[in-house]
Amino acid sequence: MTITTGIQDLGLENITHRYNGVLALNHVSLEIEKGSFTAILGPNGAGKSTLALILGGMLRPTNGTVKVKAADRSRSHSGNGFINLGVVLVPEGRRLFTTMNVKENLLLGAYGSGQSKVEMMKSYEDTLEFLPELKRHLNKQAGLLSGGEQQMVAVARALMARPTTIILDEPSLGLAPKMIERIYEVISSLNQRAMTVIVIEQMTTYALQHAQSMIVLEGGMIRYHGSVTDAAAKEALQAGYFGTE
Amino acid sequence: MHDLLSVIFSGLVSGSLYALLGLSIVIIFRATDVVNFAIGDIATIGVYVAISVISLGVPVVAALPITFLVAGIIGVGVERFMIRPLGPGNMFSALIITMGFGLVLQALIGTIWGYNPRPFPPIIDGNITVFGVAITYQKLLATGLAVVAMLLITALFNWTRIGLAMRASAEDHFAARMIGIKSTRVASLAWFLGCGLAGVTAFIMAAESSVSVALMAMVLFRAFAGVFLGGLTNMIGAAAGGMMIGILDNVAGSYVSASFRDTMVFAVIVVILFLRPSGILGARGGARV
């Protein structure tokens, strides 16, 4: 089941992906609506991170079509993902430049979006205004920050590209509950500012408090795609995680 | 009677060349994971081109940027047409290719310019006495050039956009691609800078002696030693390693025996690498989870 109302932001058609022959995604089709907040949930090994990489343009699927803002981007081969199309990925494990300071990490975030130096400094100021807790860490080495602080820097680095769509892979992994709440507060506020948000999580609690629609992935296939509040949602979630048929 | 201070000083003078060449090797390695064994021969070609243009009447000073450009452009070509087509993760093939290409270049030099050593005009005459050692202005100028080149590289990597991008790419190729850094552009620039700087080293070497196919053999040998000593991934380490090799070399040559120079230098390296396998400042293996 797919949502067909509104304008399509990202779309996957019949995506299959194999790693050296091992099936990770099996005929996955989905549409992400512009301005929506989608949670992609599923147990370990369901294919969530593969899906995140494909949505962000960092991995070319073995088969199928990837659409960004209704244009076919399956053959795009820049190696730089969809960042120049306004789609940013905050990957699993954050992937900060740990030997560099926070300021350098943030500035690097603007590189792929073709901003001038003036625009880059404007993005920098806006990002710090949006995430004021980063101000006191600017000169610290990113690798020395706590997990929660690093996650904030990762989000901030992504925002530096002035994206229309943000994909976050396991943003809550390994963080304290208070920090997870703050991260979701930030993500929700981005969504309220008309940004399309996709959150990939193994832990469902926080994601479901904020998302409007959800996709349950299991064994590389979509089990459910619809509203979070739908009666079938809870059932799909249980089936997805515990395999009750 | 040798004065230790003067021995150390002249060690630093030759060490600055090993440091500069070591830096060139590290710049290329960090950006593309390739240990470029052809770097000495690429640099030597640059110097032979310089000899040819000098013989046409171009002043020696103007021949330096020409050497830099020629070596740099050859480097870009090697990366683009020999290394990049291999794809990522082919470190061993890349290593063999650079070794082979180095041999091809040597044959090419022999064919075009001949195998006999060629004289190279000195840049400056005269000498000065420092710590009781007579040092030629030429050597002092060489050291100054090497130091200036190293300072410029430091500035580039710390204060420019492209330098920041190169550091990011060196630290995490995937994350750099993800934020939109063009890895191909970083690779080209690294090979240009690395080979160009090696060209500068070769030029300085040539100005001190004469030019032959084996111009860079001794320096390259010691630069590699310095790089492995300081750490293949660390620029400061590579430069410091080169300086240390210069000092060690001189101390061993003066206090032990000139014929045991290499033995002493490499014995120390073996001991250090035994204690710290990735070099003194190199990144340690194993990922932090």
Coordinates of C-alpha atoms in Angstrom, one line a residue:
Chain A
M1 CA 0.0 0.0 0.0
T2 CA 1.3 3.4 -0.9
I3 CA 0.2 6.9 -0.2
T4 CA -0.6 8.7 -3.5
T5 CA -1.9 12.0 -2.3
G6 CA 0.2 15.1 -2.5
I7 CA 3.5 15.6 -4.3
Q8 CA 6.0 12.9 -4.5
D9 CA 9.4 13.7 -3.0
L10 CA 11.2 10.4 -3.2
G11 CA 10.0 7.3 -5.0
L12 CA 11.3 3.8 -5.3
E13 CA 9.9 1.4 -7.9
N14 CA 10.6 -2.3 -7.7
I15 CA 13.9 -1.9 -6.0
T16 CA 15.9 -5.1 -5.5
H17 CA 19.4 -5.1 -4.0
R18 CA 21.9 -7.8 -3.6
Y19 CA 25.3 -7.7 -1.8
N20 CA 27.5 -10.2 -3.6
G21 CA 24.4 -12.2 -4.4
V22 CA 22.8 -12.0 -0.9
L23 CA 19.4 -10.5 -1.1
A24 CA 18.9 -7.3 1.0
L25 CA 15.9 -5.7 -0.6
N26 CA 13.3 -7.6 -2.5
H27 CA 11.0 -5.7 -5.0
V28 CA 10.5 -2.7 -2.7
S29 CA 8.2 0.1 -4.0
L30 CA 7.3 3.2 -2.0
E31 CA 6.6 6.9 -2.3
I32 CA 7.5 9.5 0.2
E33 CA 5.3 12.5 0.1
K34 CA 6.7 16.1 0.2
G35 CA 6.6 17.5 3.7
S36 CA 5.7 14.1 5.3
F37 CA 7.3 12.5 8.4
T38 CA 7.9 8.8 7.7
A39 CA 9.3 6.2 10.1
I40 CA 10.9 3.1 8.5
L41 CA 10.9 0.4 11.1
G42 CA 12.0 -3.2 11.2
P43 CA 14.2 -5.7 13.0
N44 CA 17.9 -6.1 12.7
G45 CA 18.8 -7.2 9.2
A46 CA 15.5 -6.2 7.6
G47 CA 17.3 -4.1 5.0
K48 CA 16.7 -0.7 6.6
S49 CA 20.2 0.8 6.2
T50 CA 20.4 -0.5 2.6
L51 CA 17.1 1.3 2.0
A52 CA 18.5 4.5 3.6
L53 CA 21.6 4.4 1.4
I54 CA 19.5 4.0 -1.7
L55 CA 17.1 6.8 -0.8
G56 CA 20.0 9.0 -0.2
G57 CA 21.6 8.1 -3.5
M58 CA 24.7 6.6 -1.9
L59 CA 24.1 3.1 -3.2
R60 CA 22.9 2.1 -6.6
P61 CA 20.4 -0.7 -6.4
T62 CA 20.9 -3.9 -8.3
N63 CA 17.5 -3.4 -10.0
G64 CA 14.7 -0.9 -10.0
T65 CA 14.0 2.8 -10.4
V66 CA 14.8 5.6 -7.9
K67 CA 13.0 8.9 -8.4
V68 CA 13.8 12.2 -6.7
K69 CA 11.2 14.9 -7.1
A70 CA 9.6 12.9 -9.9
A71 CA 12.7 12.6 -12.0
D72 CA 14.4 9.3 -12.6
R73 CA 17.8 9.3 -10.9
S74 CA 18.6 5.6 -11.1
R75 CA 21.5 6.2 -13.5
S76 CA 22.9 9.1 -11.5
H77 CA 26.6 8.2 -11.0
S78 CA 28.2 11.1 -9.4
G79 CA 29.1 9.1 -6.3
N80 CA 27.9 12.1 -4.2
G81 CA 24.4 10.9 -3.6
F82 CA 21.4 13.3 -3.9
I83 CA 22.8 16.1 -1.9
N84 CA 22.7 18.5 -4.8
L85 CA 19.0 17.7 -5.2
G86 CA 18.3 18.7 -1.7
V87 CA 18.2 15.2 -0.2
V88 CA 20.7 14.6 2.7
L89 CA 21.5 11.5 4.6
V90 CA 22.6 11.3 8.3
P91 CA 24.0 7.9 8.1
E92 CA 24.2 5.1 10.7
G93 CA 27.1 5.8 13.0
R94 CA 27.0 9.5 12.1
R95 CA 30.3 9.5 10.2
L96 CA 31.6 12.8 11.5
F97 CA 35.1 13.9 10.7
T98 CA 36.3 13.0 14.2
T99 CA 39.7 14.6 14.0
M100 CA 38.3 18.0 13.0
N101 CA 36.5 20.5 15.1
V102 CA 32.8 21.1 15.1
K103 CA 33.0 24.2 13.1
E104 CA 35.0 22.5 10.3
N105 CA 32.5 19.6 10.3
L106 CA 29.6 22.1 9.9
L107 CA 31.3 24.1 7.1
L108 CA 32.1 20.9 5.2
G109 CA 28.3 20.1 5.2
A110 CA 27.7 23.0 2.8
Y111 CA 30.2 21.8 0.2
G112 CA 27.9 19.7 -1.9
S113 CA 25.1 22.2 -2.3
G114 CA 27.1 24.8 -4.4
Q115 CA 26.8 27.6 -1.9
S116 CA 28.9 30.7 -2.2
K117 CA 31.1 31.7 0.8
V118 CA 28.5 34.3 1.9
E119 CA 25.6 31.8 1.6
M120 CA 27.7 29.3 3.5
M121 CA 28.3 31.7 6.4
K122 CA 24.5 32.4 6.4
S123 CA 23.8 28.7 6.6
Y124 CA 26.2 28.4 9.4
E125 CA 24.6 31.2 11.4
D126 CA 21.1 29.8 10.8
T127 CA 22.1 26.3 11.8
L128 CA 23.6 27.6 15.1
E129 CA 20.6 29.6 15.7
F130 CA 18.5 26.5 15.2
L131 CA 20.8 24.3 17.4
P132 CA 22.2 26.8 19.9
E133 CA 23.6 24.0 22.1
L134 CA 26.4 23.5 19.5
K135 CA 27.8 27.0 20.0
R136 CA 29.9 26.1 23.0
H137 CA 31.4 23.1 21.2
L138 CA 32.5 24.8 18.0
N139 CA 36.3 24.6 18.6
K140 CA 36.2 21.1 20.1
Q141 CA 37.3 18.1 18.2
A142 CA 34.1 16.3 17.1
G143 CA 35.4 12.8 18.1
L144 CA 35.7 14.0 21.7
L145 CA 32.0 14.9 22.1
S146 CA 29.4 12.6 23.7
G147 CA 27.2 10.4 21.5
G148 CA 24.2 12.8 21.7
E149 CA 26.3 15.8 21.0
Q150 CA 27.9 14.1 18.0
Q151 CA 24.4 13.2 16.7
M152 CA 23.4 16.9 16.9
V153 CA 26.6 17.8 15.0
A154 CA 25.6 15.2 12.3
V155 CA 22.2 16.7 12.0
A156 CA 23.6 20.2 11.9
R157 CA 26.1 19.2 9.2
A158 CA 23.3 17.9 7.1
L159 CA 21.3 21.1 7.6
M160 CA 24.2 23.1 6.3
A161 CA 23.4 21.9 2.8
R162 CA 19.9 23.6 3.1
P163 CA 18.1 20.4 2.3
T164 CA 14.4 19.8 1.4
T165 CA 14.6 16.2 2.6
I166 CA 16.5 14.6 5.5
I167 CA 17.0 10.9 6.0
L168 CA 18.2 9.8 9.4
D169 CA 19.5 6.3 9.9
E170 CA 19.2 5.2 13.6
P171 CA 19.5 8.6 15.1
S172 CA 18.7 7.3 18.6
L173 CA 21.1 4.4 18.6
G174 CA 23.1 4.3 21.9
L175 CA 21.8 7.5 23.3
A176 CA 20.2 8.3 26.7
P177 CA 16.4 8.8 26.7
K178 CA 16.7 12.5 27.4
M179 CA 19.0 13.0 24.4
I180 CA 16.7 10.9 22.1
E181 CA 13.8 13.2 23.1
R182 CA 15.9 16.3 22.2
I183 CA 16.9 14.7 18.8
Y184 CA 13.2 14.0 18.0
E185 CA 12.2 17.4 19.1
V186 CA 14.7 18.8 16.6
I187 CA 13.6 16.5 13.8
S188 CA 9.9 17.3 14.4
S189 CA 10.6 21.0 14.3
L190 CA 12.3 20.5 10.9
N191 CA 9.2 18.7 9.7
Q192 CA 7.1 21.6 10.9
R193 CA 9.2 23.8 8.8
A194 CA 8.0 21.8 5.7
M195 CA 11.0 19.6 5.5
T196 CA 10.4 16.0 4.4
V197 CA 11.7 13.7 7.1
I198 CA 12.5 10.0 7.0
V199 CA 13.6 8.3 10.1
I200 CA 15.0 4.7 10.1
E201 CA 14.8 3.0 13.5
Q202 CA 14.9 -0.3 15.0
M203 CA 13.5 1.1 18.3
T204 CA 9.9 2.1 17.5
T205 CA 8.8 4.1 20.6
Y206 CA 10.2 7.5 19.8
A207 CA 9.8 7.4 16.1
L208 CA 6.1 6.5 16.3
Q209 CA 5.4 9.4 18.7
H210 CA 6.3 11.9 16.0
A211 CA 5.9 10.3 12.5
Q212 CA 2.6 10.4 10.5
S213 CA 3.3 7.4 8.3
M214 CA 5.3 4.3 8.8
I215 CA 6.8 1.6 6.7
V216 CA 7.5 -1.8 8.3
L217 CA 10.3 -3.6 6.6
E218 CA 11.1 -7.3 7.2
G219 CA 13.3 -9.7 5.3
G220 CA 13.9 -7.0 2.6
M221 CA 10.2 -6.6 1.9
I222 CA 7.6 -4.0 2.9
R223 CA 5.1 -5.4 5.4
Y224 CA 3.1 -2.3 5.9
H225 CA 3.0 1.3 4.6
G226 CA 0.4 3.6 5.9
S227 CA -0.7 5.9 8.7
V228 CA 0.8 5.3 12.1
T229 CA -2.7 5.5 13.7
D230 CA -4.2 2.9 11.4
A231 CA -5.6 -0.2 13.1
A232 CA -3.5 -2.4 10.8
A233 CA -0.3 -0.5 11.9
K234 CA 0.1 -2.2 15.3
E235 CA -0.6 -5.6 13.8
A236 CA 1.9 -5.0 11.0
L237 CA 4.5 -3.9 13.5
Q238 CA 4.1 -7.0 15.7
A239 CA 4.2 -9.2 12.6
G240 CA 7.3 -7.4 11.3
Y241 CA 9.2 -7.8 14.5
F242 CA 8.0 -11.1 15.8
G243 CA 7.1 -12.9 12.6
T244 CA 3.5 -13.8 13.6
E245 CA 1.7 -14.7 10.4
Chain B
M1 CA 86.7 16.4 16.7
H2 CA 83.0 16.7 15.8
D3 CA 80.7 19.0 17.5
L4 CA 77.3 17.3 18.0
L5 CA 75.4 20.5 17.4
S6 CA 76.9 21.0 14.0
V7 CA 76.3 17.4 13.1
I8 CA 72.6 17.8 14.1
F9 CA 72.4 21.0 12.2
S10 CA 73.7 19.6 8.9
G11 CA 71.4 16.6 9.5
L12 CA 68.4 19.0 9.6
V13 CA 69.5 20.6 6.4
S14 CA 69.5 17.3 4.5
G15 CA 66.5 16.1 6.6
S16 CA 64.3 19.0 5.3
L17 CA 64.6 17.4 1.8
Y18 CA 63.5 14.0 3.1
A19 CA 60.7 15.7 4.9
L20 CA 59.5 17.5 1.8
L21 CA 59.5 14.3 -0.2
G22 CA 57.9 12.4 2.6
L23 CA 55.1 14.9 2.7
S24 CA 54.6 14.4 -1.0
I25 CA 54.2 10.7 -0.5
V26 CA 51.8 11.2 2.4
I27 CA 49.6 13.7 0.5
I28 CA 49.1 11.2 -2.2
F29 CA 48.6 8.2 0.1
R30 CA 46.0 10.0 2.3
A31 CA 43.9 11.0 -0.7
T32 CA 44.0 7.9 -2.8
D33 CA 45.5 5.1 -0.6
V34 CA 48.3 4.6 -3.1
V35 CA 52.0 4.5 -2.2
N36 CA 53.4 6.1 -5.3
F37 CA 56.8 4.4 -6.0
A38 CA 57.1 6.4 -9.3
I39 CA 57.2 9.7 -7.4
G40 CA 61.0 9.9 -7.7
D41 CA 61.1 9.2 -11.4
I42 CA 58.2 11.6 -12.1
A43 CA 60.2 14.3 -10.2
T44 CA 63.4 13.5 -12.1
I45 CA 61.6 13.9 -15.5
G46 CA 60.6 17.4 -14.2
V47 CA 64.2 18.2 -13.6
Y48 CA 65.3 17.0 -17.0
V49 CA 62.7 19.2 -18.6
A50 CA 64.1 22.0 -16.5
I51 CA 67.6 21.3 -17.9
S52 CA 66.3 21.5 -21.4
V53 CA 64.5 24.8 -20.8
I54 CA 67.6 26.2 -19.1
S55 CA 69.7 25.3 -22.1
L56 CA 67.2 27.3 -24.2
G57 CA 68.1 30.4 -22.1
V58 CA 65.4 30.3 -19.4
P59 CA 66.8 31.5 -16.0
V60 CA 67.4 28.8 -13.4
V61 CA 64.9 30.4 -11.0
A62 CA 62.1 30.3 -13.5
A63 CA 62.9 26.6 -14.1
L64 CA 61.7 25.7 -10.6
P65 CA 58.0 26.4 -11.2
I66 CA 58.4 24.6 -14.6
T67 CA 59.7 21.5 -12.8
F68 CA 56.8 21.7 -10.3
L69 CA 54.2 22.0 -13.1
V70 CA 55.7 19.2 -15.3
A71 CA 56.0 16.8 -12.4
G72 CA 52.5 17.8 -11.1
I73 CA 50.9 17.3 -14.5
I74 CA 52.5 13.9 -15.0
G75 CA 51.2 13.0 -11.6
V76 CA 47.6 14.0 -12.5
G77 CA 47.9 11.9 -15.7
V78 CA 49.1 8.8 -13.8
E79 CA 46.3 9.0 -11.3
R80 CA 43.7 9.7 -14.0
F81 CA 44.7 7.0 -16.5
M82 CA 46.5 4.3 -14.5
I83 CA 45.2 4.4 -10.9
R84 CA 41.6 5.6 -11.2
P85 CA 40.6 2.9 -13.7
L86 CA 41.6 0.2 -11.2
G87 CA 38.7 1.3 -8.9
P88 CA 38.9 1.5 -5.1
G89 CA 40.6 -1.1 -3.0
N90 CA 43.3 -2.2 -5.4
M91 CA 46.2 -1.0 -3.3
F92 CA 48.5 -3.8 -4.4
S93 CA 47.9 -3.4 -8.1
A94 CA 48.4 0.3 -7.8
L95 CA 51.7 -0.2 -6.1
I96 CA 52.9 -2.5 -8.8
I97 CA 51.7 -0.1 -11.5
T98 CA 53.6 2.8 -10.0
M99 CA 56.8 0.7 -9.7
G100 CA 56.5 -0.4 -13.3
F101 CA 55.8 3.1 -14.5
G102 CA 58.8 4.3 -12.6
L103 CA 61.0 1.9 -14.6
V104 CA 59.4 3.1 -17.9
L105 CA 60.2 6.7 -17.0
Q106 CA 63.8 5.8 -16.2
A107 CA 64.1 4.2 -19.7
L108 CA 62.5 7.2 -21.2
I109 CA 64.9 9.6 -19.5
G110 CA 67.8 7.4 -20.7
T111 CA 66.5 7.4 -24.3
I112 CA 65.8 11.2 -24.5
W113 CA 68.6 12.6 -22.4
G114 CA 71.1 9.8 -22.1
Y115 CA 72.4 7.9 -19.1
N116 CA 75.5 10.1 -18.4
P117 CA 75.1 12.5 -15.5
R118 CA 74.3 16.1 -16.6
P119 CA 75.6 19.2 -14.9
F120 CA 73.1 21.5 -13.3
P121 CA 73.7 25.2 -12.8
P122 CA 73.9 26.2 -9.2
I123 CA 71.3 28.7 -8.0
I124 CA 73.6 30.7 -5.8
D125 CA 77.3 30.7 -4.8
G126 CA 79.2 31.2 -1.6
N127 CA 79.0 29.8 1.9
I128 CA 78.4 30.7 5.6
T129 CA 79.7 29.2 8.8
V130 CA 77.0 28.1 11.2
F131 CA 77.9 26.2 14.5
G132 CA 81.4 25.7 13.1
V133 CA 80.2 24.0 9.9
A134 CA 80.6 25.7 6.6
I135 CA 77.3 25.6 4.8
T136 CA 76.8 26.7 1.3
Y137 CA 74.2 29.3 0.5
Q138 CA 72.9 26.8 -1.9
K139 CA 72.2 24.3 1.0
L140 CA 70.6 27.1 3.1
L141 CA 68.4 28.1 0.2
A142 CA 67.4 24.5 -0.3
T143 CA 66.4 24.2 3.3
G144 CA 64.6 27.5 3.1
L145 CA 62.7 26.3 0.0
A146 CA 61.7 23.1 1.6
V147 CA 60.5 24.8 4.8
V148 CA 58.5 27.4 2.8
A149 CA 56.9 24.6 0.7
M150 CA 56.0 22.8 3.9
L151 CA 54.5 25.9 5.4
L152 CA 52.4 26.6 2.3
I153 CA 51.1 23.0 2.4
T154 CA 50.1 23.5 6.1
A155 CA 48.3 26.7 5.2
L156 CA 46.5 25.1 2.3
F157 CA 45.3 22.2 4.4
N158 CA 44.2 24.3 7.3
W159 CA 42.8 27.5 5.9
T160 CA 41.4 26.8 2.5
R161 CA 38.1 25.2 1.4
I162 CA 39.8 22.7 -0.9
G163 CA 42.3 21.9 1.8
L164 CA 39.5 21.2 4.3
A165 CA 37.8 19.0 1.7
M166 CA 41.1 17.1 1.2
R167 CA 41.4 16.5 4.9
A168 CA 37.8 15.3 5.1
S169 CA 38.3 13.0 2.2
A170 CA 41.5 11.6 3.8
E171 CA 39.7 10.9 7.0
D172 CA 36.5 9.2 5.7
H173 CA 36.1 8.7 2.0
F174 CA 32.4 7.7 2.3
A175 CA 31.4 10.6 4.5
A176 CA 33.2 13.0 2.2
R177 CA 31.4 11.6 -0.8
M178 CA 28.1 11.9 1.1
I179 CA 28.5 15.6 1.8
G180 CA 29.2 16.2 -1.8
I181 CA 33.0 16.3 -2.0
K182 CA 34.1 15.2 -5.4
S183 CA 36.6 12.4 -4.7
T184 CA 38.0 12.6 -8.3
R185 CA 38.9 16.2 -7.9
V186 CA 40.6 15.6 -4.5
A187 CA 42.6 12.7 -6.0
S188 CA 43.8 14.9 -9.0
L189 CA 44.8 17.7 -6.7
A190 CA 46.6 15.4 -4.3
W191 CA 48.6 13.8 -7.2
F192 CA 49.4 17.2 -8.6
L193 CA 50.6 18.7 -5.3
G194 CA 52.4 15.5 -4.3
C195 CA 54.3 15.0 -7.6
G196 CA 54.9 18.8 -7.9
L197 CA 56.5 19.0 -4.5
A198 CA 58.6 15.9 -5.3
G199 CA 59.7 17.9 -8.4
V200 CA 60.8 20.7 -6.1
T201 CA 62.8 18.3 -4.0
A202 CA 64.4 16.9 -7.1
F203 CA 65.2 20.4 -8.4
I204 CA 66.9 21.2 -5.1
M205 CA 68.9 17.9 -5.2
A206 CA 69.9 18.6 -8.8
A207 CA 71.2 22.1 -7.9
E208 CA 73.4 20.6 -5.3
S209 CA 75.0 18.0 -7.5
S210 CA 74.4 16.8 -11.0
V211 CA 71.5 15.1 -12.6
S212 CA 71.2 11.5 -13.5
V213 CA 68.5 8.9 -13.8
A214 CA 69.3 7.8 -10.2
L215 CA 69.0 11.4 -8.9
M216 CA 66.2 10.6 -6.4
A217 CA 67.2 7.1 -5.4
M218 CA 69.0 8.0 -2.2
V219 CA 66.5 10.7 -1.2
L220 CA 63.5 8.6 -1.9
F221 CA 64.9 5.7 0.1
R222 CA 65.3 8.0 3.2
A223 CA 62.0 9.8 2.6
F224 CA 60.2 6.5 2.7
A225 CA 62.1 5.6 5.9
G226 CA 61.0 8.9 7.4
V227 CA 57.4 8.3 6.3
F228 CA 57.3 4.9 7.8
L229 CA 58.9 6.2 10.9
G230 CA 56.5 9.1 11.3
G231 CA 53.4 7.3 10.1
L232 CA 52.1 7.0 6.6
T233 CA 48.9 8.8 7.4
N234 CA 50.2 11.8 9.3
M235 CA 51.7 14.8 7.5
I236 CA 53.5 16.2 10.5
G237 CA 54.7 12.8 11.3
A238 CA 56.2 12.3 7.8
A239 CA 58.0 15.7 8.0
A240 CA 59.3 15.0 11.5
G241 CA 60.3 11.5 10.4
G242 CA 62.3 12.9 7.5
M243 CA 64.1 15.3 9.8
M244 CA 64.9 12.5 12.2
I245 CA 66.3 10.4 9.4
G246 CA 68.5 13.3 8.4
I247 CA 69.9 13.7 11.9
L248 CA 70.3 10.0 12.4
D249 CA 72.1 9.7 9.1
N250 CA 74.5 12.4 10.0
V251 CA 75.1 11.3 13.5
A252 CA 75.8 7.7 12.4
G253 CA 78.0 8.9 9.6
S254 CA 80.1 11.2 11.8
Y255 CA 80.3 9.1 15.0
V256 CA 80.2 5.5 13.8
S257 CA 81.4 5.1 10.3
A258 CA 80.3 6.6 7.0
S259 CA 79.9 3.1 5.6
F260 CA 77.5 2.2 8.3
R261 CA 75.1 5.1 7.7
D262 CA 72.3 3.1 6.2
T263 CA 72.8 0.3 8.6
M264 CA 72.4 2.6 11.6
V265 CA 69.5 4.5 10.2
F266 CA 67.5 1.3 9.3
A267 CA 68.4 -0.4 12.5
V268 CA 66.8 2.4 14.5
I269 CA 63.7 2.3 12.2
V270 CA 63.3 -1.5 12.7
V271 CA 63.4 -0.9 16.5
I272 CA 60.8 1.9 16.4
L273 CA 58.5 0.0 14.1
F274 CA 58.8 -3.0 16.3
L275 CA 57.6 -1.0 19.2
R276 CA 55.0 1.1 17.2
P277 CA 54.1 -0.7 14.0
S278 CA 52.1 2.2 12.5
G279 CA 54.9 4.8 13.1
I280 CA 55.3 7.3 15.9
L281 CA 52.3 9.5 14.9
G282 CA 50.5 7.1 12.5
A283 CA 46.9 6.0 13.0
R284 CA 46.7 2.8 14.9
G285 CA 44.9 -0.1 13.3
G286 CA 41.5 -1.3 14.4
A287 CA 38.3 0.6 14.5
R288 CA 36.8 2.2 17.6
V289 CA 33.3 1.0 18.2

